[in-house]
Short mmCIF file of C-alpha atoms and ligand atoms in Angstrom, two decimals:
data_model
loop_
_atom_site.label_atom_id
_atom_site.label_comp_id
_atom_site.label_asym_id
_atom_site.label_seq_id
_atom_site.Cartn_x
_atom_site.Cartn_y
_atom_site.Cartn_z
CA UNK A 48 33.67 2.36 9.25
CA UNK A 49 37.23 1.57 8.82
CA UNK A 50 38.29 -2.11 6.93
CA UNK A 51 41.12 -5.27 7.94
CA UNK A 52 41.94 -7.29 5.17
CA UNK A 53 44.29 -10.26 6.39
CA UNK A 54 46.42 -11.86 3.42
CA UNK A 55 48.63 -14.92 3.85
CA UNK A 56 51.48 -15.93 2.09
CA UNK A 57 54.17 -18.82 1.37
CA UNK A 58 52.05 -20.90 2.59
CA UNK A 59 49.27 -22.03 4.28
CA UNK A 60 48.77 -22.72 7.91
CA UNK A 61 49.99 -19.38 8.71
CA UNK A 62 47.68 -18.93 11.32
CA UNK A 63 46.02 -16.16 9.43
CA UNK A 64 42.57 -16.50 11.26
CA UNK A 65 44.55 -16.94 15.08
CA UNK A 66 46.20 -13.23 13.63
CA UNK A 67 42.79 -12.10 12.63
CA UNK A 68 40.68 -13.27 15.83
CA UNK A 69 44.01 -11.87 18.21
CA UNK A 70 43.74 -8.24 16.78
CA UNK A 71 39.97 -8.73 16.01
CA UNK A 72 40.35 -8.63 20.70
CA UNK A 73 42.50 -6.18 20.65
CA UNK A 74 40.30 -4.12 18.95
CA UNK A 75 37.73 -4.71 20.99
CA UNK A 76 39.83 -4.12 24.33
CA UNK A 77 39.99 -0.22 23.08
CA UNK A 78 36.36 -0.49 22.80
CA UNK A 79 35.72 -1.16 19.35
CA UNK A 80 32.68 -2.87 17.64
CA UNK A 81 34.22 -5.67 15.56
CA UNK A 82 33.57 -7.64 12.80
CA UNK A 83 35.24 -11.12 11.94
CA UNK A 84 34.50 -12.58 8.11
CA UNK A 85 36.21 -15.48 5.87
CA UNK A 86 36.08 -14.99 2.68
CA UNK A 87 37.11 -18.49 0.65
CA UNK A 88 38.56 -18.30 -3.57
CA UNK A 89 37.08 -22.38 -3.58
CA UNK A 90 34.10 -23.15 -4.99
CA UNK A 91 31.96 -25.33 -2.48
CA UNK A 92 29.15 -22.93 -2.25
CA UNK A 93 30.36 -24.03 1.68
CA UNK A 94 32.36 -26.34 3.47
CA UNK A 95 29.41 -28.91 5.05
CA UNK A 96 30.69 -31.03 2.21
CA UNK A 97 34.13 -31.27 2.43
CA UNK A 98 35.53 -34.13 5.03
CA UNK A 99 38.03 -33.46 8.44
CA UNK A 100 40.63 -34.58 5.53
CA UNK A 101 39.95 -31.55 3.11
CA UNK A 102 38.75 -29.03 5.88
CA UNK A 103 39.11 -29.46 9.08
CA UNK A 104 36.19 -28.73 11.45
CA UNK A 105 32.85 -27.33 9.25
CA UNK A 106 31.94 -25.33 12.74
CA UNK A 107 28.31 -24.29 12.54
CA UNK A 108 26.35 -20.83 13.50
CA UNK A 109 23.65 -19.77 14.79
CA UNK A 110 21.94 -18.68 11.58
CA UNK A 111 22.94 -23.02 10.61
CA UNK A 112 25.40 -21.51 8.23
CA UNK A 113 27.93 -24.13 8.28
CA UNK A 114 31.04 -22.15 8.51
CA UNK A 115 35.35 -22.12 8.07
CA UNK A 116 36.62 -22.79 11.14
CA UNK A 117 38.49 -19.75 11.49
CA UNK A 118 34.96 -18.71 12.03
CA UNK A 119 34.98 -21.04 15.40
CA UNK A 120 38.51 -19.13 16.73
CA UNK A 121 36.54 -15.35 15.48
CA UNK A 122 33.73 -16.69 17.54
CA UNK A 123 35.97 -17.83 20.44
CA UNK A 124 38.39 -14.40 21.08
CA UNK A 125 35.99 -11.56 20.31
CA UNK A 126 31.95 -11.08 21.30
CA UNK A 127 30.35 -9.98 17.27
CA UNK A 128 28.04 -12.85 16.45
CA UNK A 129 28.46 -14.19 13.32
CA UNK A 130 26.22 -15.40 10.31
CA UNK A 131 25.77 -16.77 7.74
CA UNK A 132 27.07 -13.69 5.71
CA UNK A 133 30.00 -13.64 7.01
CA UNK A 134 31.52 -16.89 5.52
CA UNK A 135 31.89 -15.81 1.55
CA UNK A 136 33.11 -18.69 -0.89
CA UNK A 137 33.69 -18.42 -4.78
CA UNK A 138 31.34 -20.86 -5.24
CA UNK A 139 28.38 -18.43 -3.42
CA UNK A 140 29.70 -15.56 -6.10
CA UNK A 141 29.19 -17.74 -8.86
CA UNK A 142 26.08 -19.03 -7.84
CA UNK A 143 24.53 -16.07 -7.39
CA UNK A 144 26.11 -13.26 -10.52
CA UNK A 145 24.51 -16.94 -12.37
CA UNK A 146 21.60 -16.82 -10.76
CA UNK A 147 21.13 -13.05 -11.73
CA UNK A 148 22.16 -13.71 -15.25
CA UNK A 149 19.28 -16.02 -15.89
CA UNK A 150 17.68 -14.37 -14.24
CA UNK A 151 18.42 -10.85 -16.80
CA UNK A 152 20.00 -8.61 -14.65
CA UNK A 153 22.65 -8.57 -16.49
CA UNK A 154 20.59 -7.97 -19.99
CA UNK A 155 22.92 -6.91 -22.58
CA UNK A 156 25.72 -7.63 -20.67
CA UNK A 157 29.03 -9.89 -21.24
CA UNK A 158 29.33 -11.42 -17.47
CA UNK A 159 32.79 -11.31 -16.70
CA UNK A 160 35.66 -11.36 -13.27
CA UNK A 161 36.20 -7.70 -13.51
CA UNK A 162 33.40 -6.08 -13.04
CA UNK A 163 30.75 -8.75 -12.58
CA UNK A 164 32.78 -11.34 -9.57
CA UNK A 165 34.94 -8.19 -7.82
CA UNK A 166 31.79 -5.62 -7.90
CA UNK A 167 30.01 -9.30 -5.72
CA UNK A 168 32.73 -9.21 -3.54
CA UNK A 169 32.58 -5.75 -3.40
CA UNK A 170 28.43 -5.97 -1.75
CA UNK A 171 29.60 -8.19 0.29
CA UNK A 172 31.96 -5.71 1.89
CA UNK A 173 29.36 -3.16 2.02
CA UNK A 174 26.83 -5.60 3.59
CA UNK A 175 28.91 -5.44 6.69
CA UNK A 176 28.61 -1.45 6.45
CA UNK A 177 25.44 -1.75 7.90
CA UNK A 178 25.45 -4.01 10.21
CA UNK A 179 26.60 -1.01 13.03
CA UNK A 180 30.44 -2.06 13.82
CA UNK A 181 34.02 0.30 13.38
CA UNK A 182 35.61 -2.28 12.04
CA UNK A 183 35.86 -4.72 10.15
CA UNK A 184 38.59 -7.33 9.56
CA UNK A 185 38.49 -9.37 6.45
CA UNK A 186 40.34 -12.36 5.92
CA UNK A 187 41.48 -13.88 2.48
CA UNK A 188 41.45 -17.20 2.06
CA UNK A 189 44.16 -19.56 0.14
CA UNK A 190 47.60 -17.97 -0.29
CA UNK A 191 49.04 -15.38 -2.50
CA UNK A 192 49.09 -15.61 -5.61
CA UNK A 193 46.43 -18.79 -6.00
CA UNK A 194 44.51 -18.66 -9.22
CA UNK A 195 41.24 -18.55 -7.49
CA UNK A 196 42.45 -16.17 -4.63
CA UNK A 197 43.06 -13.07 -7.68
CA UNK A 198 40.07 -11.15 -8.17
CA UNK A 199 39.19 -11.79 -3.97
CA UNK A 200 42.27 -9.28 -3.82
CA UNK A 201 41.24 -7.71 -7.06
CA UNK A 202 38.06 -6.56 -5.25
CA UNK A 203 40.00 -5.25 -2.44
CA UNK A 204 42.18 -3.71 -4.44
CA UNK A 205 39.44 -1.49 -5.50
CA UNK A 206 37.64 -1.43 -2.56
CA UNK A 207 41.27 0.92 -0.82
CA UNK A 208 40.35 3.13 -4.83
CA UNK A 209 36.81 3.03 -3.85
CA UNK A 210 37.16 4.20 0.44
CA UNK A 211 40.33 5.67 0.74
CA UNK A 212 43.00 4.75 1.92
CA UNK A 213 42.66 6.20 5.73
CA UNK A 214 39.99 4.04 6.12
CA UNK A 215 41.90 1.05 5.33
CA UNK A 216 44.77 -0.99 6.16
CA UNK A 217 46.11 -4.36 4.41
CA UNK A 218 47.45 -7.15 6.36
CA UNK A 219 50.01 -9.61 5.25
CA UNK A 220 51.14 -12.67 7.05
CA UNK A 221 53.51 -13.96 5.92
CA UNK A 222 56.71 -17.37 6.41
CA UNK A 223 59.37 -16.19 7.89
CA UNK A 224 61.61 -19.41 7.89
CA UNK A 225 64.61 -21.19 9.53
CA UNK A 226 67.52 -23.40 7.68
CA UNK A 227 68.94 -25.36 10.06
CA UNK A 228 71.99 -25.66 7.97
CA UNK A 229 72.51 -21.81 7.29
CA UNK A 230 71.50 -21.78 10.70
CA UNK A 231 69.53 -18.18 9.52
CA UNK A 232 66.33 -17.18 9.75
CA UNK A 233 65.01 -15.82 5.34
CA UNK A 234 63.44 -13.63 3.98
CA UNK A 235 62.99 -14.28 0.57
CA UNK A 236 60.03 -15.91 0.56
CA UNK A 237 58.30 -12.61 1.80
CA UNK A 238 59.97 -10.67 -0.43
CA UNK A 239 58.34 -12.54 -3.61
CA UNK A 240 54.73 -13.14 -1.80
CA UNK A 241 54.74 -8.72 -1.27
CA UNK A 242 56.01 -8.89 -4.61
CA UNK A 243 53.01 -10.72 -5.31
CA UNK A 244 50.82 -8.97 -4.10
CA UNK A 245 52.93 -5.25 -5.03
CA UNK A 246 52.01 -6.56 -8.57
CA UNK A 247 48.35 -6.89 -8.31
CA UNK A 248 48.69 -3.26 -7.44
CA UNK A 249 47.91 -4.43 -3.23
CA UNK A 250 50.65 -2.62 -1.17
CA UNK A 251 50.50 -4.18 2.63
CA UNK A 252 50.61 -2.01 6.08
CA UNK A 253 51.46 -4.39 8.14
CA UNK A 254 53.95 -7.58 7.75
CA UNK A 255 52.80 -9.65 9.75
CA UNK A 256 55.30 -12.59 9.92
CA UNK A 257 55.67 -16.60 11.39
CA UNK A 258 58.62 -17.07 13.38
CA UNK A 259 60.46 -20.29 15.54
CA UNK A 260 63.04 -17.81 17.03
CA UNK A 261 63.16 -14.43 17.36
CA UNK A 262 63.44 -12.62 13.61
CA UNK A 263 66.57 -10.15 14.72
CA UNK A 264 66.74 -6.13 14.35
CA UNK A 265 69.20 -6.42 11.47
CA UNK A 266 65.73 -8.95 9.68
CA UNK A 267 63.70 -5.85 10.32
CA UNK A 268 65.13 -4.33 8.10
CA UNK A 269 66.05 -6.34 5.44
CA UNK A 270 62.74 -6.95 5.40
CA UNK A 271 61.38 -3.23 5.88
CA UNK A 272 63.18 -2.44 3.01
CA UNK A 273 62.11 -5.93 0.75
CA UNK A 274 58.97 -5.48 1.08
CA UNK A 275 58.59 -2.44 1.26
CA UNK A 276 56.68 -1.68 5.00
CA UNK A 277 58.30 0.76 7.66
CA UNK A 278 60.66 -1.04 10.21
CA UNK A 279 58.04 -1.03 13.07
CA UNK A 280 54.88 -2.98 11.24
CA UNK A 281 57.44 -5.66 10.44
CA UNK A 282 55.73 -7.93 13.50
CA UNK A 283 57.13 -11.03 14.97
CA UNK A 284 54.69 -13.63 16.01
CA UNK A 285 56.69 -16.94 17.02
CA UNK A 286 55.52 -20.03 17.98
CA UNK A 287 53.23 -20.15 20.01
CA UNK A 288 55.13 -22.10 23.97
CA UNK A 289 51.29 -23.23 25.66
CA UNK A 290 48.28 -21.72 24.00
CA UNK A 291 46.70 -20.81 20.77
CA UNK A 292 45.84 -17.18 23.97
CA UNK A 293 48.97 -15.75 23.31
CA UNK A 294 48.84 -14.85 20.41
CA UNK A 295 46.97 -11.58 21.45
CA UNK A 296 49.55 -11.28 24.11
CA UNK A 297 52.29 -11.11 21.85
CA UNK A 298 50.10 -9.54 18.61
CA UNK A 299 50.23 -6.25 21.21
CA UNK A 300 53.87 -6.41 22.11
CA UNK A 301 54.00 -6.14 18.98
CA UNK A 302 51.76 -3.11 19.30
CA UNK A 303 50.10 -3.80 16.82
CA UNK A 304 47.06 -2.98 17.33
CA UNK A 305 48.77 1.26 17.76
CA UNK A 306 49.55 0.49 14.17
CA UNK A 307 46.02 -0.27 13.43
CA UNK A 308 44.68 2.83 14.95
CA UNK A 309 47.27 5.04 14.74
CA UNK A 310 46.34 3.98 10.78
CA UNK A 311 43.00 5.19 11.58
CA UNK A 312 43.27 8.50 13.12
CA UNK A 313 42.21 6.39 16.35
CA UNK A 314 44.86 6.38 18.27
CA UNK A 315 43.33 8.33 21.47
CA UNK A 316 41.46 5.03 22.30
CA UNK A 317 42.38 3.37 25.91
CA UNK A 318 42.80 -0.12 26.46
CA UNK A 319 39.92 -0.93 28.13
CA UNK A 320 41.32 -4.39 29.76
CA UNK A 321 42.79 -6.62 28.84
CA UNK A 322 41.05 -10.58 29.61
CA UNK A 323 44.49 -12.44 28.11
CA UNK A 324 46.85 -12.10 30.82
CA UNK A 325 44.55 -14.20 33.67
CA UNK A 326 44.40 -17.16 30.82
CA UNK A 327 47.55 -17.76 30.37
CA UNK A 328 48.73 -17.49 33.81
CA UNK A 329 46.10 -20.90 34.41
CA UNK A 330 47.14 -22.74 31.32
CA UNK A 331 51.33 -21.43 32.45
CA UNK A 332 50.49 -21.97 35.98
CA UNK A 333 47.25 -24.36 36.78
CA UNK A 334 46.47 -25.79 39.63
CA UNK A 335 44.87 -28.83 38.64
CA UNK A 336 45.97 -31.64 36.12
CA UNK A 337 43.79 -34.03 33.75
CA UNK A 338 43.18 -36.59 31.82
CA UNK A 339 40.31 -36.49 29.02
CA UNK A 340 40.13 -39.25 25.59
CA UNK A 341 38.48 -37.84 23.07
CA UNK A 342 37.71 -40.71 21.27
CA UNK A 343 37.82 -40.67 17.50
CA UNK A 344 38.74 -41.63 13.97
CA UNK A 345 40.84 -38.79 12.93
CA UNK A 346 42.63 -38.18 15.52
CA UNK A 347 46.06 -37.72 13.08
CA UNK A 348 44.45 -34.94 11.97
CA UNK A 349 44.83 -31.07 14.28
CA UNK A 350 42.02 -29.38 12.39
CA UNK A 351 39.58 -32.38 13.13
CA UNK A 352 37.25 -31.56 16.61
CA UNK A 353 38.72 -27.85 16.99
CA UNK A 354 35.92 -26.62 18.58
CA UNK A 355 35.93 -29.55 20.38
CA UNK A 356 39.94 -29.35 22.23
CA UNK A 357 39.55 -25.96 22.83
CA UNK A 358 36.13 -25.99 24.72
CA UNK A 359 37.83 -28.84 27.13
CA UNK A 360 40.91 -25.86 27.94
CA UNK A 361 38.25 -22.54 28.33
CA UNK A 362 36.56 -26.39 30.90
CA UNK A 363 40.67 -26.47 31.58
CA UNK A 364 40.69 -22.29 32.73
CA UNK A 365 36.93 -22.22 34.71
CA UNK A 366 38.43 -25.05 37.56
CA UNK A 367 42.18 -23.32 37.34
CA UNK A 368 43.40 -26.76 35.44
CA UNK A 369 44.70 -28.25 32.45
CA UNK A 370 43.38 -30.95 30.76
CA UNK A 371 46.16 -32.61 28.80
CA UNK A 372 44.15 -33.98 26.13
CA UNK A 373 44.85 -38.21 24.78
CA UNK A 374 43.40 -38.17 21.07
CA UNK A 375 42.35 -41.81 21.24
CA UNK A 376 41.79 -43.96 17.54
CA UNK A 377 38.38 -45.63 18.10
CA UNK A 378 39.22 -48.09 15.56
CA UNK A 379 41.57 -49.39 17.45
CA UNK A 380 39.21 -49.94 20.83
CA UNK A 381 38.66 -53.37 18.88
CA UNK A 382 41.28 -54.86 21.08
CA UNK A 383 40.39 -55.60 24.67
CA UNK A 384 44.71 -54.14 26.34
CA UNK A 385 43.04 -51.00 24.81
CA UNK A 386 40.83 -50.08 25.73
CA UNK A 387 42.44 -51.15 29.37
CA UNK A 388 44.16 -48.14 28.54
CA UNK A 389 40.92 -45.73 29.10
CA UNK A 390 41.12 -46.50 32.70
CA UNK A 391 44.18 -43.70 33.31
CA UNK A 392 41.76 -41.22 32.42
CA UNK A 393 40.32 -38.99 34.29
CA UNK A 394 37.12 -38.12 31.44
CA UNK A 395 36.13 -39.36 28.41
CA UNK A 396 34.59 -37.40 25.65
CA UNK A 397 32.57 -38.74 22.20
CA UNK A 398 32.60 -36.45 19.59
CA UNK A 399 30.93 -35.90 16.95
CA UNK A 400 30.72 -38.33 13.67
CA UNK A 401 29.44 -39.27 10.15
CA UNK A 402 29.47 -42.75 9.96
CA UNK A 403 29.82 -46.30 10.83
CA UNK A 404 34.12 -46.48 10.75
CA UNK A 405 35.43 -46.35 14.12
CA UNK A 406 31.27 -46.93 15.08
CA UNK A 407 32.07 -50.63 17.59
CA UNK A 408 34.44 -48.75 19.57
CA UNK A 409 33.00 -45.43 20.67
CA UNK A 410 30.08 -47.66 22.41
CA UNK A 411 32.86 -49.55 24.05
CA UNK A 412 35.12 -46.71 25.10
CA UNK A 413 31.08 -44.95 26.57
CA UNK A 414 30.82 -48.19 28.13
CA UNK A 415 33.78 -48.62 29.59
CA UNK A 416 33.25 -44.89 31.80
CA UNK A 417 29.70 -45.89 31.64
CA UNK A 418 30.99 -48.62 33.94
CA UNK A 419 34.20 -47.47 35.74
CA UNK A 420 32.54 -44.44 36.04
CA UNK A 421 34.71 -42.32 34.04
CA UNK A 422 33.10 -38.79 33.82
CA UNK A 423 31.89 -39.17 30.14
CA UNK A 424 30.63 -36.90 27.42
CA UNK A 425 29.20 -36.90 24.19
CA UNK A 426 28.20 -35.00 21.72
CA UNK A 427 25.72 -35.25 18.45
CA UNK A 428 26.95 -39.38 17.81
CA UNK A 429 28.47 -39.65 21.28
CA UNK A 430 25.30 -38.64 22.34
CA UNK A 431 23.73 -41.15 19.98
CA UNK A 432 26.66 -44.27 21.20
CA UNK A 433 25.97 -43.41 25.01
CA UNK A 434 22.37 -43.81 23.16
CA UNK A 435 23.15 -47.17 22.13
CA UNK A 436 25.89 -48.59 24.70
CA UNK A 437 22.05 -47.91 26.95
CA UNK A 438 20.12 -50.07 24.83
CA UNK A 439 22.71 -53.03 24.47
CA UNK A 440 23.74 -53.26 27.62
CA UNK A 441 21.78 -51.86 30.19
CA UNK A 442 18.26 -51.83 29.20
CA UNK A 443 18.28 -55.97 27.17
CA UNK A 444 18.16 -54.59 23.43
CA UNK A 445 20.41 -57.05 21.94
CA UNK A 446 21.43 -55.71 18.98
CA UNK A 447 20.85 -51.35 18.84
CA UNK A 448 21.83 -49.23 16.77
CA UNK A 449 20.62 -45.88 14.61
CA UNK A 450 19.24 -46.75 11.10
CA UNK A 451 22.86 -44.93 9.78
CA UNK A 452 24.34 -47.70 10.74
CA UNK A 453 22.51 -50.92 10.45
CA UNK A 454 19.42 -50.12 8.92
CA UNK A 455 17.81 -54.00 9.83
CA UNK A 456 18.14 -53.04 13.90
CA UNK A 457 15.69 -54.35 15.82
CA UNK A 458 15.85 -52.04 18.24
CA UNK A 459 16.88 -48.36 15.88
CA UNK A 460 16.62 -46.47 19.41
CA UNK A 461 18.62 -43.47 16.99
CA UNK A 462 17.03 -43.12 13.36
CA UNK A 463 16.69 -40.86 10.29
CA UNK A 464 14.33 -38.32 12.06
CA UNK A 465 11.19 -37.63 9.88
CA UNK A 466 11.76 -34.76 7.73
CA UNK A 467 15.00 -35.78 6.76
CA UNK A 468 13.52 -38.91 4.71
CA UNK A 469 13.12 -37.54 1.28
CA UNK A 470 16.16 -35.11 1.56
CA UNK A 471 17.67 -36.04 -1.46
CA UNK A 472 20.66 -33.06 -1.78
CA UNK A 473 23.08 -32.76 -0.40
CA UNK A 474 24.63 -29.15 1.51
CA UNK A 475 23.13 -27.03 3.83
CA UNK A 476 20.17 -29.59 4.89
CA UNK A 477 21.32 -30.94 8.44
CA UNK A 478 19.87 -29.91 11.01
CA UNK A 479 21.55 -26.58 11.25
CA UNK A 480 21.67 -24.00 13.56
CA UNK A 481 20.02 -23.24 17.13
CA UNK A 482 17.54 -24.21 18.51
CA UNK A 483 15.61 -24.54 22.21
CA UNK A 484 16.02 -26.90 24.48
CA UNK A 485 13.94 -27.20 27.94
CA UNK A 486 16.11 -28.04 30.27
CA UNK A 487 14.85 -30.95 33.17
CA UNK A 488 14.82 -29.88 37.62
CA UNK A 489 17.80 -31.96 38.71
CA UNK A 490 19.63 -32.95 36.62
CA UNK A 491 23.79 -32.71 35.56
CA UNK A 492 22.97 -30.27 32.71
CA UNK A 493 20.03 -28.40 35.22
CA UNK A 494 22.83 -27.78 37.03
CA UNK A 495 25.70 -27.12 35.37
CA UNK A 496 22.61 -24.82 33.07
CA UNK A 497 21.98 -22.66 35.81
CA UNK A 498 18.57 -22.13 33.93
CA UNK A 499 15.31 -23.14 32.36
CA UNK A 500 15.77 -23.50 28.58
CA UNK A 501 18.79 -23.22 26.05
CA UNK A 502 19.59 -22.23 23.63
CA UNK A 503 22.74 -24.75 21.47
CA UNK A 504 23.80 -25.30 17.90
CA UNK A 505 23.41 -28.73 15.33
CA UNK A 506 23.90 -30.29 12.68
CA UNK A 507 22.58 -33.74 11.99
CA UNK A 508 20.04 -35.55 10.53
CA UNK A 509 19.82 -38.70 12.71
CA UNK A 510 17.70 -37.83 15.97
CA UNK A 511 16.88 -40.27 19.58
CA UNK A 512 14.19 -42.22 18.37
CA UNK A 513 11.41 -41.65 21.11
CA UNK A 514 9.66 -45.43 20.27
CA UNK A 515 11.62 -46.44 23.34
CA UNK A 516 11.60 -43.79 25.45
CA UNK A 517 9.71 -45.92 27.35
CA UNK A 518 10.83 -48.55 27.14
CA UNK A 519 15.57 -46.57 28.08
CA UNK A 520 13.89 -44.57 31.19
CA UNK A 521 12.54 -47.32 32.99
CA UNK A 522 15.83 -49.57 31.98
CA UNK A 523 17.29 -45.90 33.89
CA UNK A 524 18.41 -43.72 31.50
CA UNK A 525 17.67 -39.89 32.12
CA UNK A 526 16.31 -37.55 29.92
CA UNK A 527 17.55 -34.42 31.42
CA UNK A 528 17.24 -31.63 27.80
CA UNK A 529 13.84 -31.86 25.24
CA UNK A 530 13.40 -29.72 22.31
CA UNK A 531 9.48 -29.26 23.34
CA UNK A 532 9.15 -27.62 19.43
CA UNK A 533 9.36 -31.01 18.32
CA UNK A 534 9.41 -33.21 21.87
CA UNK A 535 12.58 -33.95 20.88
CA UNK A 536 15.08 -35.73 23.57
CA UNK A 537 18.17 -33.65 23.22
CA UNK A 538 19.45 -34.39 25.87
CA UNK A 539 20.62 -37.61 27.73
CA UNK A 540 22.38 -38.29 30.95
CA UNK A 541 23.27 -41.54 33.46
CA UNK A 542 22.36 -41.68 36.98
CA UNK A 543 24.48 -42.85 40.13
CA UNK A 544 27.64 -41.81 37.52
CA UNK A 545 29.88 -39.05 38.99
CA UNK A 546 28.80 -37.18 35.10
CA UNK A 547 27.65 -39.45 32.72
CA UNK A 548 25.77 -36.89 29.37
CA UNK A 549 24.90 -36.89 26.17
CA UNK A 550 23.95 -34.26 24.24
CA UNK A 551 22.37 -34.15 20.83
CA UNK A 552 23.67 -30.58 20.08
CA UNK A 553 27.20 -29.28 20.09
CA UNK A 554 28.45 -27.31 23.18
CA UNK A 555 31.62 -26.57 21.62
CA UNK A 556 30.91 -24.59 18.73
CA UNK A 557 29.23 -21.70 22.47
CA UNK A 558 32.55 -21.86 24.37
CA UNK A 559 35.00 -19.03 24.81
CA UNK A 560 38.17 -19.19 26.75
CA UNK A 561 36.59 -16.51 29.28
CA UNK A 562 33.59 -18.28 29.04
CA UNK A 563 33.88 -21.72 29.04
CA UNK A 564 30.47 -23.81 28.26
CA UNK A 565 28.59 -24.50 31.42
CA UNK A 566 29.15 -28.57 30.27
CA UNK A 567 32.92 -28.57 29.29
CA UNK A 568 33.93 -26.13 32.55
CA UNK A 569 31.09 -29.31 34.68
CA UNK A 570 32.67 -31.56 32.56
CA UNK A 571 36.57 -30.66 33.74
CA UNK A 572 34.73 -30.94 36.79
CA UNK A 573 33.74 -34.36 37.56
CA UNK A 574 37.21 -34.98 36.18
CA UNK A 575 39.35 -33.11 38.25
CA UNK A 576 37.61 -34.43 41.42
CA UNK A 577 37.65 -38.26 39.84
CA UNK A 578 41.77 -37.75 39.76
CA UNK A 579 41.64 -36.34 42.88
CA UNK A 580 40.03 -39.92 44.12
CA UNK A 581 42.23 -41.47 42.55
N1 LIG B 728 25.93 -38.30 12.17
C1 LIG B 728 24.93 -37.92 13.34
C2 LIG B 728 24.10 -37.58 12.65
O1 LIG B 728 23.71 -36.98 11.48
C3 LIG B 728 25.84 -37.65 14.20
C4 LIG B 728 25.77 -35.97 13.84
C5 LIG B 728 27.07 -35.15 13.69
O2 LIG B 728 27.85 -36.00 15.56
N2 LIG B 728 27.15 -34.30 13.89
O3 LIG B 728 22.82 -37.68 13.30
#
């Protein structure tokens, strides 16, 4: 079992998660079984209770774990399935220790950061060794120098001492900023960040340098000298031009995979395939281009709908197409001239969401898509929105709504699930994780999946209200998928429309660049068809 630890220096948002995932992809290409995980130093038990401004998207796993969005990168770049054991937070560490303390497991002892907290962290690493994989890549959240990250770094230092350097590798991702006024790249922040690591007793083996300009030979030599890293282990990772899926190729050109294999004594493993070139080729030279609007309320945030944006790109790749994403603020759709602008789009997508802000704008967008025959894809809240719109405008239920937004609505076509009514705690209490859905033959969804039963991931408290099932289907709404165990409507479609699908689940958590989710693939295909017509 080999262990790689990835730390970050200088600033946050360096793309440590992407770098880790891309390295995972390169190691998989050598035939290794790779597992990626993230250790987050914050005190929340999981990110499920944080808002998108704080944390970006909450990524949901099959087992219902609400995790950091970097786990999304891990799943998109590699094939190893992840579970709640792959995202550890300080909150979980302390929660577990304090339970044990109350239980009396440490009777007589003083509970301390070293060894109790560090032991708890190391125990999680040891657990990974039972997973049957060859390499575990653990990304440490935050930036070196953060107070709350210290116990994690200390645990890593001890871990290398326990296991020996031959099985443990440290990668430090750092920033080499370009100062326009000086007209040059600066290495000092990286020097200081590595000095901070060495203070704790960690010497990085590989330095991944994020830079917007090429790093010269001289610069590499300087970084090598001051950071005590061999010059060939000073890796340049430039800002990508086209897509994040260039990162594996970029790291490969810098021979990161060879360095890692050499460190572990695995240099004999030859590359089996290289699936990334084709992905990048399509994104650079696509046969088609489409414009798709994503109507949400966090449009200014890069990360709030991360998996949705990625999945649209995947749907494009599957169709030799580049998807140009237009982020549309649903709150601006109260103005008619803004609604009319939607006519220029080839597809409209309404992603998941919570709370009433911007809801009416999303409903208007769904109506515009339905009436103007623009392909529509609704995800979770986007499916509820489509149902409300159909109830109001086609089935004659004026004022229909979800009880999330209007508790007194005359037509609660979306309502809180029975088993959610008495839940008071907010953390990890939604309908979460993977559930079965049976597809109805002859529907758009059944055609896309080409299989009668599917499993998809959920994260919601409200549901299609079966009390209105008959009324809505009589008015023409098509039910395309149901959860057989609880008879819950999971997919709605609008017939007499090129492509109008709303799903109660989150297909964006199961799409990959080299294997697009079927619904995203078909949505983009429908958008291409519309583009050709107009
Ligand atoms: N707010 C809605 C619910 O809780 C939708 C949730 C979502 O889109 N993830 O049911």
